[in-house]
CSV table of C-alpha atoms in Angstrom, one decimal:
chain,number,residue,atom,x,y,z
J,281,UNK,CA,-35.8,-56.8,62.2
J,282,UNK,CA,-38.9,-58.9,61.6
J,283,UNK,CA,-37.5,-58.0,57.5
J,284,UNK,CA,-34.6,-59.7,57.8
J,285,UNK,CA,-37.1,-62.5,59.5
J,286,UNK,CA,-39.2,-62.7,56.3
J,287,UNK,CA,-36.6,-62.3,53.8
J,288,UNK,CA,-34.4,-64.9,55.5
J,289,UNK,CA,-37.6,-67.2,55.9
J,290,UNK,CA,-38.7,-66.6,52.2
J,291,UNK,CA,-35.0,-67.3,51.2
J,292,UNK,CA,-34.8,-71.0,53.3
J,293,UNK,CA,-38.2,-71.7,51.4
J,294,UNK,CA,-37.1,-71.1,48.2
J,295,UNK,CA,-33.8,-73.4,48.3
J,296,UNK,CA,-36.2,-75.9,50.1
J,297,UNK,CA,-38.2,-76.0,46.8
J,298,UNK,CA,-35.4,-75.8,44.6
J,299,UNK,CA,-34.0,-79.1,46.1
J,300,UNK,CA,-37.3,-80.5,45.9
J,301,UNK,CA,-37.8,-79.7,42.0
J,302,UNK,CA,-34.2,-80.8,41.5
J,303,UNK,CA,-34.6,-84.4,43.0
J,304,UNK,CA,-37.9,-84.6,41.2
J,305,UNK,CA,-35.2,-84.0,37.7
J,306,UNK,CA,-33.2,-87.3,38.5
J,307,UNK,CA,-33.3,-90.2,35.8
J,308,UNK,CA,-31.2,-93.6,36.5
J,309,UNK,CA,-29.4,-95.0,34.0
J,310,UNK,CA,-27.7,-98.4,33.1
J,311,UNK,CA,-24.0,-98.7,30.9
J,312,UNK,CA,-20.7,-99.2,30.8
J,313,UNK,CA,-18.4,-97.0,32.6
J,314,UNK,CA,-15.5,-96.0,30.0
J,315,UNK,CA,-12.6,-93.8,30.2
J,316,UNK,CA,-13.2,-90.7,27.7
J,317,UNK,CA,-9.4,-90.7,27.1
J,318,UNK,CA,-8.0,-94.1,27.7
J,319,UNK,CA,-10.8,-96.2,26.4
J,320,UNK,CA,-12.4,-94.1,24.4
J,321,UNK,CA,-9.6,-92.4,22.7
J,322,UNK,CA,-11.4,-89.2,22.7
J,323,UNK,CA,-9.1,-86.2,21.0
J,324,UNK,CA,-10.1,-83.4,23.5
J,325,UNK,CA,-9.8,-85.6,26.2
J,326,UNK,CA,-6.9,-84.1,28.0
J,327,UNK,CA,-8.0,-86.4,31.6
J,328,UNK,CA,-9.2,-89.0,32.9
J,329,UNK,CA,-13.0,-88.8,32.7
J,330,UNK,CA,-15.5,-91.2,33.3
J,331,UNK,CA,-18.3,-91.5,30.5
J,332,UNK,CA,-21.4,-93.7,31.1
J,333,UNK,CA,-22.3,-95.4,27.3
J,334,UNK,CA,-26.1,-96.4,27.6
J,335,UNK,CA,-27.4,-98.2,24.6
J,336,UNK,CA,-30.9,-96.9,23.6
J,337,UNK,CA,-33.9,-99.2,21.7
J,338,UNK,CA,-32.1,-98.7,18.3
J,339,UNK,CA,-29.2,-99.9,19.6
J,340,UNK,CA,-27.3,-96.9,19.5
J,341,UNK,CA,-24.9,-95.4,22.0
J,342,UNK,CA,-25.3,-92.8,24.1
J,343,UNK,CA,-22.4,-90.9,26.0
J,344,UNK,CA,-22.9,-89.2,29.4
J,345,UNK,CA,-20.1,-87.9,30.8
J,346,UNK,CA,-20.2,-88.0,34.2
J,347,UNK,CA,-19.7,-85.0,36.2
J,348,UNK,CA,-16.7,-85.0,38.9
J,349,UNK,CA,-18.4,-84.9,42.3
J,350,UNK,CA,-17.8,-86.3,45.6
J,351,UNK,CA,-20.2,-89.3,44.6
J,352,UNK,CA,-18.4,-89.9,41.5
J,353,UNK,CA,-15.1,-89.7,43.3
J,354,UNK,CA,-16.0,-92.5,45.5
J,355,UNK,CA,-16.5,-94.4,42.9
J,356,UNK,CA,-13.2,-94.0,41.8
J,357,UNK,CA,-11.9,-94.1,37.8
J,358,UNK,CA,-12.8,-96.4,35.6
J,359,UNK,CA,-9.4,-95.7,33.0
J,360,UNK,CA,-8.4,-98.6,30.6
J,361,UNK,CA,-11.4,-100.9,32.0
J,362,UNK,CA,-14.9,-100.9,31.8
J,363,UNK,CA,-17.5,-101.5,34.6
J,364,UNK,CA,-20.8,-102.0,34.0
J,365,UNK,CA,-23.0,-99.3,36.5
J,366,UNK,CA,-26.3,-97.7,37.3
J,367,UNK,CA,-25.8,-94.1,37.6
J,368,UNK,CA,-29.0,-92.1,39.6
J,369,UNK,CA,-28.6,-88.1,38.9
J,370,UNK,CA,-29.6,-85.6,37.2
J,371,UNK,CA,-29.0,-85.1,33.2
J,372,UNK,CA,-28.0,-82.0,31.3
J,373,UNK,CA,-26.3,-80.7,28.4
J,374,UNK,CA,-23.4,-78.5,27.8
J,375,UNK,CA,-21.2,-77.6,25.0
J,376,UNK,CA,-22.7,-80.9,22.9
J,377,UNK,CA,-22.4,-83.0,25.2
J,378,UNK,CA,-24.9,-84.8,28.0
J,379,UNK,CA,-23.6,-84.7,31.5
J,380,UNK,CA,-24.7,-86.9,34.3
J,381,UNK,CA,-24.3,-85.4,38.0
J,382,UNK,CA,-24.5,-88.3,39.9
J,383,UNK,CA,-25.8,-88.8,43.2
J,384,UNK,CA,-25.9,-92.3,43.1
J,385,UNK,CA,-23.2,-94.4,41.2
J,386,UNK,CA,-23.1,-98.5,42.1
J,387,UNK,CA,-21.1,-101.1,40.0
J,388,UNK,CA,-23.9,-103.6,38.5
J,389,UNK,CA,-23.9,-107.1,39.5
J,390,UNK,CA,-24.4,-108.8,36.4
């Protein structure tokens, strides 16, 4: 019994600390809000799917496509408009591309 006390115990400490090291990850970050296949025209896009352009120092663009949560879904589709937004999440990269899982997402007021 007092095994199953430790392991469960060492278990709830290290999700704790992976929560902990994954907040520590987030980045916010300010763009436009695009649709990847209505406003972007992209030719994989076979959906919907919000993208968050950020322009860097150079000037260039940068895509993060934001990944379909709960947080994004409150924050609805963006489709043949753009909205200007600050996105708070955490960043990652698959298949070429950066995603954005958001845990924040709020239309700028500019």
């Amino acid at each position: 019994m007092r095994f199953i006390a430790r392991t469960a115990a060492v278990v709830a400490l290290a999700v704790g600390l992976a929560a902990v090291l994954v907040a520590a990850d987030e980045v916010t970050l300010e763009g436009k809000i695009a649709c990847a296949k209505c406003t972007l025209k992209k030719a994989d896009a076979k959906e919907c799917q919000n993208v968050l352009l950020v322009k860097d120092a150079d000037g260039k663009t940068a895509e993060y496509y934001i990944t379909v949560n709960k947080t994004a879904e409150e924050f609805g589709e963006v489709c043949t408009n753009t909205t200007e937004a600050k996105v708070t999440g955490t960043v990652s990269e698959k298949d070429g591309r950066k995603w954005i899982t958001a845990s924040k997402v709020e239309a700028s007021k500019s």
